[in-house]
PDB file of C-alpha atoms and ligand atoms in Angstrom:
ATOM      1  CA  MET A   1     271.416 293.308 122.443  1.00 98.00           C
ATOM      2  CA  ASN A   2     269.848 292.085 125.796  1.00 98.00           C
ATOM      3  CA  ILE A   3     268.335 288.812 125.955  1.00 98.00           C
ATOM      4  CA  LEU A   4     265.804 286.879 128.792  1.00 98.00           C
ATOM      5  CA  LEU A   5     265.851 283.971 128.394  1.00 98.00           C
ATOM      6  CA  SER A   6     262.825 282.032 129.234  1.00 98.00           C
ATOM      7  CA  GLY A   7     263.740 277.837 130.504  1.00 98.00           C
ATOM      8  CA  CYS A   8     267.342 278.879 130.831  1.00 97.00           C
ATOM      9  CA  SER A   9     267.424 275.808 132.865  1.00 96.00           C
ATOM     10  CA  GLY A  10     266.317 272.896 130.468  1.00 95.00           C
ATOM     11  CA  ALA A  11     268.306 271.625 127.689  1.00 95.00           C
ATOM     12  CA  MET A  12     267.573 274.215 124.674  1.00 96.00           C
ATOM     13  CA  GLY A  13     268.368 276.813 127.560  1.00 97.00           C
ATOM     14  CA  LYS A  14     271.669 275.626 128.094  1.00 96.00           C
ATOM     15  CA  MET A  15     272.565 275.094 124.371  1.00 97.00           C
ATOM     16  CA  LEU A  16     271.402 278.993 124.155  1.00 98.00           C
ATOM     17  CA  ILE A  17     273.680 279.946 127.177  1.00 97.00           C
ATOM     18  CA  GLU A  18     276.321 278.133 124.734  1.00 97.00           C
ATOM     19  CA  VAL A  19     275.302 279.968 121.392  1.00 98.00           C
ATOM     20  CA  ILE A  20     274.963 283.509 122.664  1.00 98.00           C
ATOM     21  CA  GLY A  21     277.929 283.138 124.912  1.00 97.00           C
ATOM     22  CA  ASN A  22     280.113 282.922 121.202  1.00 97.00           C
ATOM     23  CA  ASP A  23     278.151 285.686 120.009  1.00 97.00           C
ATOM     24  CA  PRO A  24     279.911 289.190 120.612  1.00 97.00           C
ATOM     25  CA  GLU A  25     276.665 291.136 119.449  1.00 95.00           C
ATOM     26  CA  LEU A  26     274.527 289.423 122.285  1.00 97.00           C
ATOM     27  CA  GLN A  27     274.558 288.832 126.041  1.00 98.00           C
ATOM     28  CA  ILE A  28     271.559 287.524 127.960  1.00 98.00           C
ATOM     29  CA  VAL A  29     270.912 289.653 131.528  1.00 98.00           C
ATOM     30  CA  ALA A  30     268.083 287.698 132.842  1.00 98.00           C
ATOM     31  CA  GLY A  31     266.602 284.530 132.974  1.00 97.00           C
ATOM     32  CA  TYR A  32     262.916 282.623 133.657  1.00 97.00           C
ATOM     33  CA  ASP A  33     262.550 279.281 134.919  1.00 97.00           C
ATOM     34  CA  ALA A  34     260.947 277.391 137.629  1.00 96.00           C
ATOM     35  CA  LYS A  35     263.979 275.501 138.371  1.00 93.00           C
ATOM     36  CA  PRO A  36     266.622 277.799 140.239  1.00 85.00           C
ATOM     37  CA  CYS A  37     270.309 277.313 138.666  1.00 81.00           C
ATOM     38  CA  ASN A  38     273.154 278.558 140.584  1.00 78.00           C
ATOM     39  CA  GLU A  39     275.735 278.759 138.308  1.00 85.00           C
ATOM     40  CA  LEU A  40     274.647 280.638 135.949  1.00 91.00           C
ATOM     41  CA  ASP A  41     276.298 284.408 135.817  1.00 92.00           C
ATOM     42  CA  PHE A  42     272.555 286.324 135.403  1.00 96.00           C
ATOM     43  CA  PRO A  43     269.919 286.186 137.572  1.00 96.00           C
ATOM     44  CA  VAL A  44     266.600 283.654 137.106  1.00 96.00           C
ATOM     45  CA  TYR A  45     263.581 284.723 138.084  1.00 96.00           C
ATOM     46  CA  GLN A  46     260.408 282.843 139.257  1.00 96.00           C
ATOM     47  CA  ASN A  47     258.162 285.602 138.757  1.00 96.00           C
ATOM     48  CA  LEU A  48     259.212 288.058 135.931  1.00 97.00           C
ATOM     49  CA  SER A  49     257.690 290.781 137.721  1.00 95.00           C
ATOM     50  CA  LEU A  50     260.485 291.038 139.992  1.00 96.00           C
ATOM     51  CA  CYS A  51     262.809 291.783 136.635  1.00 96.00           C
ATOM     52  CA  LYS A  52     264.395 294.913 136.557  1.00 95.00           C
ATOM     53  CA  GLU A  53     266.900 294.785 134.263  1.00 98.00           C
ATOM     54  CA  ASP A  54     266.524 296.249 130.671  1.00 98.00           C
ATOM     55  CA  VAL A  55     265.754 293.583 127.980  1.00 98.00           C
ATOM     56  CA  ASP A  56     265.814 294.358 124.184  1.00 98.00           C
ATOM     57  CA  VAL A  57     263.933 291.103 123.478  1.00 98.00           C
ATOM     58  CA  ILE A  58     262.863 287.431 124.870  1.00 98.00           C
ATOM     59  CA  ILE A  59     263.961 284.242 123.910  1.00 98.00           C
ATOM     60  CA  ASP A  60     261.569 281.267 125.438  1.00 98.00           C
ATOM     61  CA  PHE A  61     261.999 277.888 124.860  1.00 98.00           C
ATOM     62  CA  SER A  62     260.297 276.802 128.580  1.00 98.00           C
ATOM     63  CA  HIS A  63     257.228 274.816 128.974  1.00 97.00           C
ATOM     64  CA  PHE A  64     253.542 275.720 128.159  1.00 96.00           C
ATOM     65  CA  LEU A  65     252.955 276.067 131.896  1.00 97.00           C
ATOM     66  CA  ALA A  66     255.618 279.151 131.828  1.00 97.00           C
ATOM     67  CA  PHE A  67     253.218 280.831 128.550  1.00 98.00           C
ATOM     68  CA  ASP A  68     251.232 282.760 130.902  1.00 97.00           C
ATOM     69  CA  GLY A  69     254.397 284.336 132.795  1.00 97.00           C
ATOM     70  CA  ILE A  70     255.941 285.151 130.004  1.00 98.00           C
ATOM     71  CA  MET A  71     253.457 286.561 127.704  1.00 98.00           C
ATOM     72  CA  THR A  72     252.181 288.280 130.730  1.00 98.00           C
ATOM     73  CA  TYR A  73     255.872 290.059 131.415  1.00 98.00           C
ATOM     74  CA  ALA A  74     256.301 290.987 127.737  1.00 98.00           C
ATOM     75  CA  SER A  75     252.735 292.292 126.951  1.00 98.00           C
ATOM     76  CA  ASP A  76     253.279 294.540 130.407  1.00 98.00           C
ATOM     77  CA  ASN A  77     256.634 295.799 128.868  1.00 98.00           C
ATOM     78  CA  LYS A  78     255.733 295.193 124.787  1.00 98.00           C
ATOM     79  CA  ILE A  79     259.027 293.774 124.470  1.00 98.00           C
ATOM     80  CA  PRO A  80     259.681 291.538 121.449  1.00 98.00           C
ATOM     81  CA  LEU A  81     259.120 287.866 122.189  1.00 98.00           C
ATOM     82  CA  VAL A  82     260.954 284.752 120.514  1.00 98.00           C
ATOM     83  CA  ILE A  83     258.332 281.467 121.470  1.00 98.00           C
ATOM     84  CA  ALA A  84     259.949 278.066 120.725  1.00 98.00           C
ATOM     85  CA  THR A  85     257.984 276.664 123.337  1.00 97.00           C
ATOM     86  CA  THR A  86     255.538 273.786 122.038  1.00 94.00           C
ATOM     87  CA  GLY A  87     252.300 272.380 122.962  1.00 94.00           C
ATOM     88  CA  LEU A  88     250.704 275.776 123.564  1.00 97.00           C
ATOM     89  CA  SER A  89     246.784 275.557 123.685  1.00 97.00           C
ATOM     90  CA  ASP A  90     244.701 277.107 121.267  1.00 96.00           C
ATOM     91  CA  GLU A  91     244.235 279.759 123.849  1.00 98.00           C
ATOM     92  CA  ASP A  92     247.524 280.441 124.050  1.00 98.00           C
ATOM     93  CA  ASN A  93     247.827 281.137 120.196  1.00 97.00           C
ATOM     94  CA  LEU A  94     244.966 283.499 120.352  1.00 98.00           C
ATOM     95  CA  ARG A  95     246.581 285.551 122.963  1.00 98.00           C
ATOM     96  CA  ILE A  96     249.625 285.583 120.511  1.00 98.00           C
ATOM     97  CA  LYS A  97     247.666 286.664 117.604  1.00 98.00           C
ATOM     98  CA  ASN A  98     246.342 289.835 119.889  1.00 98.00           C
ATOM     99  CA  ALA A  99     249.526 290.507 121.680  1.00 98.00           C
ATOM    100  CA  SER A 100     251.334 290.551 118.158  1.00 98.00           C
ATOM    101  CA  ASN A 101     249.396 293.773 117.485  1.00 98.00           C
ATOM    102  CA  PHE A 102     250.875 296.021 120.004  1.00 98.00           C
ATOM    103  CA  PHE A 103     254.987 294.420 119.526  1.00 98.00           C
ATOM    104  CA  PRO A 104     256.514 291.871 117.913  1.00 98.00           C
ATOM    105  CA  VAL A 105     256.175 287.955 118.474  1.00 98.00           C
ATOM    106  CA  PHE A 106     258.178 285.499 116.626  1.00 98.00           C
ATOM    107  CA  GLN A 107     256.544 281.940 116.638  1.00 98.00           C
ATOM    108  CA  THR A 108     258.062 278.901 115.472  1.00 96.00           C
ATOM    109  CA  ALA A 109     257.600 275.092 116.407  1.00 93.00           C
ATOM    110  CA  ASN A 110     261.013 274.588 114.564  1.00 93.00           C
ATOM    111  CA  MET A 111     264.075 276.680 114.033  1.00 96.00           C
ATOM    112  CA  SER A 112     265.689 274.921 111.119  1.00 95.00           C
ATOM    113  CA  LEU A 113     265.741 276.403 107.876  1.00 92.00           C
ATOM    114  CA  GLY A 114     265.223 272.814 107.016  1.00 94.00           C
ATOM    115  CA  ILE A 115     262.189 271.746 108.047  1.00 96.00           C
ATOM    116  CA  ASN A 116     261.156 275.011 106.968  1.00 94.00           C
ATOM    117  CA  ILE A 117     261.939 274.157 103.759  1.00 94.00           C
ATOM    118  CA  MET A 118     260.279 270.618 103.818  1.00 96.00           C
ATOM    119  CA  LYS A 119     257.343 272.151 104.753  1.00 96.00           C
ATOM    120  CA  GLU A 120     257.462 274.065 101.917  1.00 95.00           C
ATOM    121  CA  LEU A 121     258.276 271.218  99.601  1.00 96.00           C
ATOM    122  CA  ALA A 122     255.765 269.166 101.258  1.00 97.00           C
ATOM    123  CA  GLN A 123     252.861 271.478 100.389  1.00 96.00           C
ATOM    124  CA  ILE A 124     253.905 271.446  96.756  1.00 96.00           C
ATOM    125  CA  ALA A 125     254.081 267.798  96.998  1.00 96.00           C
ATOM    126  CA  ALA A 126     250.726 267.317  98.420  1.00 96.00           C
ATOM    127  CA  ALA A 127     249.095 269.666  96.025  1.00 94.00           C
ATOM    128  CA  ILE A 128     250.409 267.185  93.423  1.00 93.00           C
ATOM    129  CA  PHE A 129     249.738 264.243  94.831  1.00 90.00           C
ATOM    130  CA  GLU A 130     246.531 264.588  96.496  1.00 80.00           C
ATOM    131  CA  SER A 131     244.427 262.274  95.222  1.00 78.00           C
ATOM    132  CA  GLY A 132     246.346 259.261  94.530  1.00 90.00           C
ATOM    133  CA  PHE A 133     249.086 259.392  97.511  1.00 96.00           C
ATOM    134  CA  ASP A 134     248.315 258.684 100.919  1.00 97.00           C
ATOM    135  CA  ILE A 135     250.267 260.816 103.738  1.00 97.00           C
ATOM    136  CA  GLU A 136     251.820 259.869 107.234  1.00 98.00           C
ATOM    137  CA  ILE A 137     254.199 262.011 109.502  1.00 98.00           C
ATOM    138  CA  ILE A 138     256.203 260.175 111.605  1.00 98.00           C
ATOM    139  CA  GLU A 139     258.356 262.018 114.377  1.00 98.00           C
ATOM    140  CA  LYS A 140     261.208 261.072 116.716  1.00 98.00           C
ATOM    141  CA  HIS A 141     262.258 262.589 120.045  1.00 97.00           C
ATOM    142  CA  HIS A 142     264.426 262.092 123.000  1.00 96.00           C
ATOM    143  CA  ASN A 143     262.669 260.358 125.826  1.00 97.00           C
ATOM    144  CA  LYS A 144     262.320 263.785 127.806  1.00 96.00           C
ATOM    145  CA  LYS A 145     260.104 265.467 125.405  1.00 95.00           C
ATOM    146  CA  ALA A 146     256.751 266.394 126.896  1.00 92.00           C
ATOM    147  CA  ASP A 147     254.246 267.055 124.497  1.00 94.00           C
ATOM    148  CA  SER A 148     253.429 264.671 121.758  1.00 96.00           C
ATOM    149  CA  PRO A 149     252.800 264.932 118.811  1.00 97.00           C
ATOM    150  CA  SER A 150     255.532 267.211 118.011  1.00 97.00           C
ATOM    151  CA  GLY A 151     254.753 271.082 117.649  1.00 95.00           C
ATOM    152  CA  THR A 152     256.539 270.497 114.234  1.00 96.00           C
ATOM    153  CA  ALA A 153     254.608 267.424 113.551  1.00 98.00           C
ATOM    154  CA  LEU A 154     251.754 269.674 113.443  1.00 97.00           C
ATOM    155  CA  MET A 155     253.222 272.583 112.004  1.00 96.00           C
ATOM    156  CA  LEU A 156     254.113 270.205 109.263  1.00 98.00           C
ATOM    157  CA  ALA A 157     250.835 268.509 108.778  1.00 98.00           C
ATOM    158  CA  ASN A 158     248.862 271.941 109.250  1.00 97.00           C
ATOM    159  CA  GLY A 159     250.684 272.906 105.824  1.00 96.00           C
ATOM    160  CA  ILE A 160     250.189 270.303 104.241  1.00 97.00           C
ATOM    161  CA  ASN A 161     246.456 270.176 105.310  1.00 97.00           C
ATOM    162  CA  ASN A 162     246.052 274.258 103.928  1.00 96.00           C
ATOM    163  CA  SER A 163     247.141 272.862 100.818  1.00 95.00           C
ATOM    164  CA  LEU A 164     244.416 269.942 100.410  1.00 95.00           C
ATOM    165  CA  GLN A 165     241.462 272.503 101.683  1.00 94.00           C
ATOM    166  CA  ASN A 166     241.647 271.296 105.105  1.00 95.00           C
ATOM    167  CA  LYS A 167     240.041 268.078 103.951  1.00 94.00           C
ATOM    168  CA  LYS A 168     242.431 265.739 106.332  1.00 96.00           C
ATOM    169  CA  GLU A 169     241.540 264.334 109.212  1.00 97.00           C
ATOM    170  CA  TYR A 170     244.238 263.926 111.880  1.00 98.00           C
ATOM    171  CA  ILE A 171     244.832 260.256 112.947  1.00 97.00           C
ATOM    172  CA  TYR A 172     247.340 260.054 116.107  1.00 97.00           C
ATOM    173  CA  GLY A 173     248.815 256.354 115.976  1.00 94.00           C
ATOM    174  CA  ARG A 174     246.558 253.158 115.352  1.00 94.00           C
ATOM    175  CA  GLU A 175     245.862 250.430 117.470  1.00 93.00           C
ATOM    176  CA  GLY A 176     242.912 247.771 116.754  1.00 94.00           C
ATOM    177  CA  ARG A 177     241.024 245.304 114.551  1.00 91.00           C
ATOM    178  CA  ASN A 178     239.016 247.572 113.293  1.00 91.00           C
ATOM    179  CA  CYS A 179     241.194 250.830 111.871  1.00 89.00           C
ATOM    180  CA  LYS A 180     241.243 250.300 108.270  1.00 93.00           C
ATOM    181  CA  ARG A 181     242.684 253.608 106.895  1.00 94.00           C
ATOM    182  CA  THR A 182     240.543 255.756 104.944  1.00 94.00           C
ATOM    183  CA  LYS A 183     241.165 258.154 102.264  1.00 92.00           C
ATOM    184  CA  ASN A 184     241.036 261.448 104.667  1.00 94.00           C
ATOM    185  CA  GLU A 185     243.239 260.376 107.232  1.00 96.00           C
ATOM    186  CA  MET A 186     246.744 261.758 107.714  1.00 97.00           C
ATOM    187  CA  GLY A 187     248.279 259.769 110.236  1.00 97.00           C
ATOM    188  CA  ILE A 188     250.798 261.041 112.900  1.00 98.00           C
ATOM    189  CA  HIS A 189     252.998 258.644 115.313  1.00 98.00           C
ATOM    190  CA  ALA A 190     255.053 259.601 117.795  1.00 98.00           C
ATOM    191  CA  ILE A 191     258.087 257.569 118.883  1.00 98.00           C
ATOM    192  CA  ARG A 192     260.128 258.980 122.254  1.00 98.00           C
ATOM    193  CA  GLY A 193     263.677 257.359 123.133  1.00 98.00           C
ATOM    194  CA  GLY A 194     266.989 258.312 123.917  1.00 98.00           C
ATOM    195  CA  THR A 195     268.597 261.490 122.890  1.00 96.00           C
ATOM    196  CA  ILE A 196     267.230 262.045 119.502  1.00 96.00           C
ATOM    197  CA  ALA A 197     267.416 265.460 118.632  1.00 94.00           C
ATOM    198  CA  GLY A 198     264.498 265.416 116.140  1.00 96.00           C
ATOM    199  CA  GLU A 199     263.655 263.190 113.298  1.00 98.00           C
ATOM    200  CA  HIS A 200     260.505 264.160 111.149  1.00 98.00           C
ATOM    201  CA  SER A 201     259.467 262.014 107.988  1.00 98.00           C
ATOM    202  CA  ILE A 202     256.531 262.730 105.696  1.00 98.00           C
ATOM    203  CA  ILE A 203     255.278 259.350 104.033  1.00 98.00           C
ATOM    204  CA  PHE A 204     253.577 260.121 100.592  1.00 97.00           C
ATOM    205  CA  ALA A 205     252.747 256.376  99.395  1.00 97.00           C
ATOM    206  CA  GLY A 206     250.995 255.600  96.020  1.00 96.00           C
ATOM    207  CA  ASN A 207     250.286 252.543  94.298  1.00 95.00           C
ATOM    208  CA  ASP A 208     253.687 250.945  93.662  1.00 96.00           C
ATOM    209  CA  GLU A 209     255.740 254.091  94.491  1.00 96.00           C
ATOM    210  CA  ILE A 210     256.389 255.843  97.786  1.00 97.00           C
ATOM    211  CA  ILE A 211     258.326 259.453  98.056  1.00 96.00           C
ATOM    212  CA  GLU A 212     259.682 260.264 101.564  1.00 98.00           C
ATOM    213  CA  LEU A 213     261.043 263.506 102.848  1.00 98.00           C
ATOM    214  CA  LYS A 214     262.971 263.427 106.234  1.00 98.00           C
ATOM    215  CA  HIS A 215     264.375 266.006 108.237  1.00 98.00           C
ATOM    216  CA  THR A 216     267.006 265.149 110.780  1.00 98.00           C
ATOM    217  CA  ALA A 217     268.486 267.324 113.110  1.00 96.00           C
ATOM    218  CA  THR A 218     271.765 265.972 114.500  1.00 95.00           C
ATOM    219  CA  SER A 219     272.273 268.561 117.449  1.00 94.00           C
ATOM    220  CA  LYS A 220     269.925 271.035 119.214  1.00 94.00           C
ATOM    221  CA  LYS A 221     272.587 273.832 118.417  1.00 96.00           C
ATOM    222  CA  VAL A 222     270.169 273.927 115.057  1.00 96.00           C
ATOM    223  CA  PHE A 223     267.741 275.489 116.991  1.00 96.00           C
ATOM    224  CA  ALA A 224     269.324 277.396 118.911  1.00 98.00           C
ATOM    225  CA  ASN A 225     271.249 278.962 115.980  1.00 97.00           C
ATOM    226  CA  GLY A 226     267.565 279.825 114.252  1.00 96.00           C
ATOM    227  CA  ALA A 227     266.398 281.389 117.732  1.00 98.00           C
ATOM    228  CA  VAL A 228     269.079 284.247 117.718  1.00 98.00           C
ATOM    229  CA  LYS A 229     268.574 284.719 114.058  1.00 97.00           C
ATOM    230  CA  ALA A 230     264.994 284.966 114.773  1.00 97.00           C
ATOM    231  CA  ALA A 231     265.747 287.277 117.706  1.00 98.00           C
ATOM    232  CA  LYS A 232     267.928 289.566 115.723  1.00 98.00           C
ATOM    233  CA  TYR A 233     265.894 289.786 113.015  1.00 97.00           C
ATOM    234  CA  LEU A 234     262.352 290.407 115.485  1.00 98.00           C
ATOM    235  CA  VAL A 235     264.068 293.524 117.209  1.00 98.00           C
ATOM    236  CA  GLN A 236     263.848 295.165 113.600  1.00 97.00           C
ATOM    237  CA  GLN A 237     260.464 294.671 112.931  1.00 98.00           C
ATOM    238  CA  LYS A 238     256.949 296.535 113.377  1.00 98.00           C
ATOM    239  CA  PRO A 239     254.079 295.066 115.822  1.00 98.00           C
ATOM    240  CA  GLY A 240     252.954 291.618 114.166  1.00 98.00           C
ATOM    241  CA  LEU A 241     253.394 287.692 114.249  1.00 98.00           C
ATOM    242  CA  TYR A 242     256.324 286.122 112.137  1.00 98.00           C
ATOM    243  CA  ASP A 243     257.388 283.165 111.637  1.00 96.00           C
ATOM    244  CA  MET A 244     260.520 281.137 109.909  1.00 94.00           C
ATOM    245  CA  LYS A 245     258.748 281.824 106.397  1.00 91.00           C
ATOM    246  CA  LYS A 246     258.899 285.549 106.853  1.00 95.00           C
ATOM    247  CA  LEU A 247     262.381 285.539 108.170  1.00 95.00           C
ATOM    248  CA  ILE A 248     263.699 283.307 105.086  1.00 90.00           C
ATOM    249  CA  LYS A 249     261.833 285.389 102.442  1.00 89.00           C
ATOM    250  CA  ASP A 250     263.006 288.877 104.027  1.00 91.00           C
ATOM    251  CA  GLN A 251     266.842 287.925 104.153  1.00 82.00           C
ATOM    252  CA  ILE A 252     266.920 286.524 100.904  1.00 69.00           C
TER     253      ILE A 252
HETATM  254  N1  LIG B   1     260.886 275.454 118.422  1.00 95.16           N
HETATM  255  C1  LIG B   1     261.927 274.843 118.011  1.00 95.16           C
HETATM  256  O1  LIG B   1     262.542 274.893 117.005  1.00 95.16           O
HETATM  257  C2  LIG B   1     261.847 274.171 119.331  1.00 95.16           C
HETATM  258  C3  LIG B   1     263.124 273.072 119.106  1.00 95.16           C
HETATM  259  C4  LIG B   1     263.678 272.502 120.728  1.00 95.16           C
HETATM  260  C5  LIG B   1     262.551 272.538 121.689  1.00 95.16           C
HETATM  261  N2  LIG B   1     261.543 272.985 121.519  1.00 95.16           N
HETATM  262  C6  LIG B   1     260.838 273.100 122.661  1.00 95.16           C
HETATM  263  O2  LIG B   1     261.267 274.020 123.323  1.00 95.16           O
HETATM  264  C7  LIG B   1     260.847 273.724 124.842  1.00 95.16           C
HETATM  265  C8  LIG B   1     261.706 273.454 125.850  1.00 95.16           C
HETATM  266  O3  LIG B   1     262.917 272.512 125.266  1.00 95.16           O
HETATM  267  P1  LIG B   1     263.680 271.601 126.269  1.00 95.16           P
HETATM  268  O4  LIG B   1     264.462 270.438 125.528  1.00 95.16           O
HETATM  269  O5  LIG B   1     264.856 272.387 126.904  1.00 95.16           O
HETATM  270  O6  LIG B   1     262.809 271.124 127.644  1.00 95.16           O
HETATM  271  P2  LIG B   1     263.404 270.976 128.791  1.00 95.16           P
HETATM  272  O7  LIG B   1     262.370 270.372 129.737  1.00 95.16           O
HETATM  273  O8  LIG B   1     264.617 270.317 129.302  1.00 95.16           O
HETATM  274  O9  LIG B   1     263.530 272.791 129.780  1.00 95.16           O
HETATM  275  C9  LIG B   1     262.084 273.456 130.004  1.00 95.16           C
HETATM  276  C10 LIG B   1     262.692 274.201 131.211  1.00 95.16           C
HETATM  277  O10 LIG B   1     261.118 274.901 131.491  1.00 95.16           O
HETATM  278  C11 LIG B   1     261.275 274.871 132.502  1.00 95.16           C
HETATM  279  N3  LIG B   1     259.510 275.062 133.223  1.00 95.16           N
HETATM  280  C12 LIG B   1     258.973 274.460 133.076  1.00 95.16           C
HETATM  281  N4  LIG B   1     257.750 275.008 133.622  1.00 95.16           N
HETATM  282  C13 LIG B   1     258.453 275.486 133.692  1.00 95.16           C
HETATM  283  C14 LIG B   1     256.983 276.858 134.695  1.00 95.16           C
HETATM  284  N5  LIG B   1     255.784 276.676 134.959  1.00 95.16           N
HETATM  285  N6  LIG B   1     257.645 278.060 134.438  1.00 95.16           N
HETATM  286  C15 LIG B   1     258.898 278.278 134.201  1.00 95.16           C
HETATM  287  N7  LIG B   1     259.925 277.262 134.027  1.00 95.16           N
HETATM  288  C16 LIG B   1     258.970 276.409 133.607  1.00 95.16           C
HETATM  289  C17 LIG B   1     261.979 273.592 133.556  1.00 95.16           C
HETATM  290  O11 LIG B   1     262.046 274.352 134.790  1.00 95.16           O
HETATM  291  C18 LIG B   1     262.927 273.525 132.149  1.00 95.16           C
HETATM  292  O12 LIG B   1     264.279 273.971 133.076  1.00 95.16           O
HETATM  293  C19 LIG B   1     259.626 272.362 124.460  1.00 95.16           C
HETATM  294  O13 LIG B   1     258.622 273.202 124.327  1.00 95.16           O
HETATM  295  C20 LIG B   1     260.439 271.802 123.434  1.00 95.16           C
HETATM  296  O14 LIG B   1     259.252 271.347 122.759  1.00 95.16           O
HETATM  297  C21 LIG B   1     261.193 274.257 120.353  1.00 95.16           C
END
């Protein structure tokens, strides 16, 4: 399977190069990145209209500013596209939805199995605890992360909110002398530091008891492995929009 790796010079890009290099079914035939990288054994394009390699699937771990370039290339050539990049705009997400009518697109803010199972558990818990428990999300990431809060925190919040008829208003951090919590709030808090690969906690705080769901990614490898699994799955699919929930359902 020939892969075009978008964001190949970044931290996740390097991890993908390692994981794909150990898989005999896969090879990276081209890269896309604003930053050139000389040590790689495939060409890295800054403009994908110059890419002449045969590509079966694109894996994108780059930056929201790279989205237009990658989506234009995927749409022009109808190439299955795995999108892991976070911080995309509503307009970008609409473009993804429209594009998926013509070729398969896989999008998730978190490629790990664990987080996707945690989202399901949180949705069940939220529906049961609805009235008695306040819900807050805390996420922690490394000090180089561009977007905040994390795409995963928003994915978890949206999942919970869907189970609660979208009644929750998101409050990002709290500061001030007059910001007492209201019933309909869901607080989302971002911590940045060091090399934290990714940590997400969902806190259900009730009267005299607290339940906390917590996921820790101990290495970026979990995301790279998930993306490879997604790419192998996506090349077998018809046009449509796919995510981890669909992949897990189809493969169990
Ligand atoms: N879905 C998931 O499971 C998951 C997991 C980890 C990271 N991510 C996301 O993947 C993305 C990359 O993460 P990272 O830690 O590797 O970041 P990084 O900053 O280390 O790498 C990003 C790469 O994108 C390139 N880039 C930036 N702007 C560009 C542009 N306009 N055109 C082309 N290339 C451009 C940079 O040069 C860099 O090499 C982020 O959005 C992050 O949130 C998603």
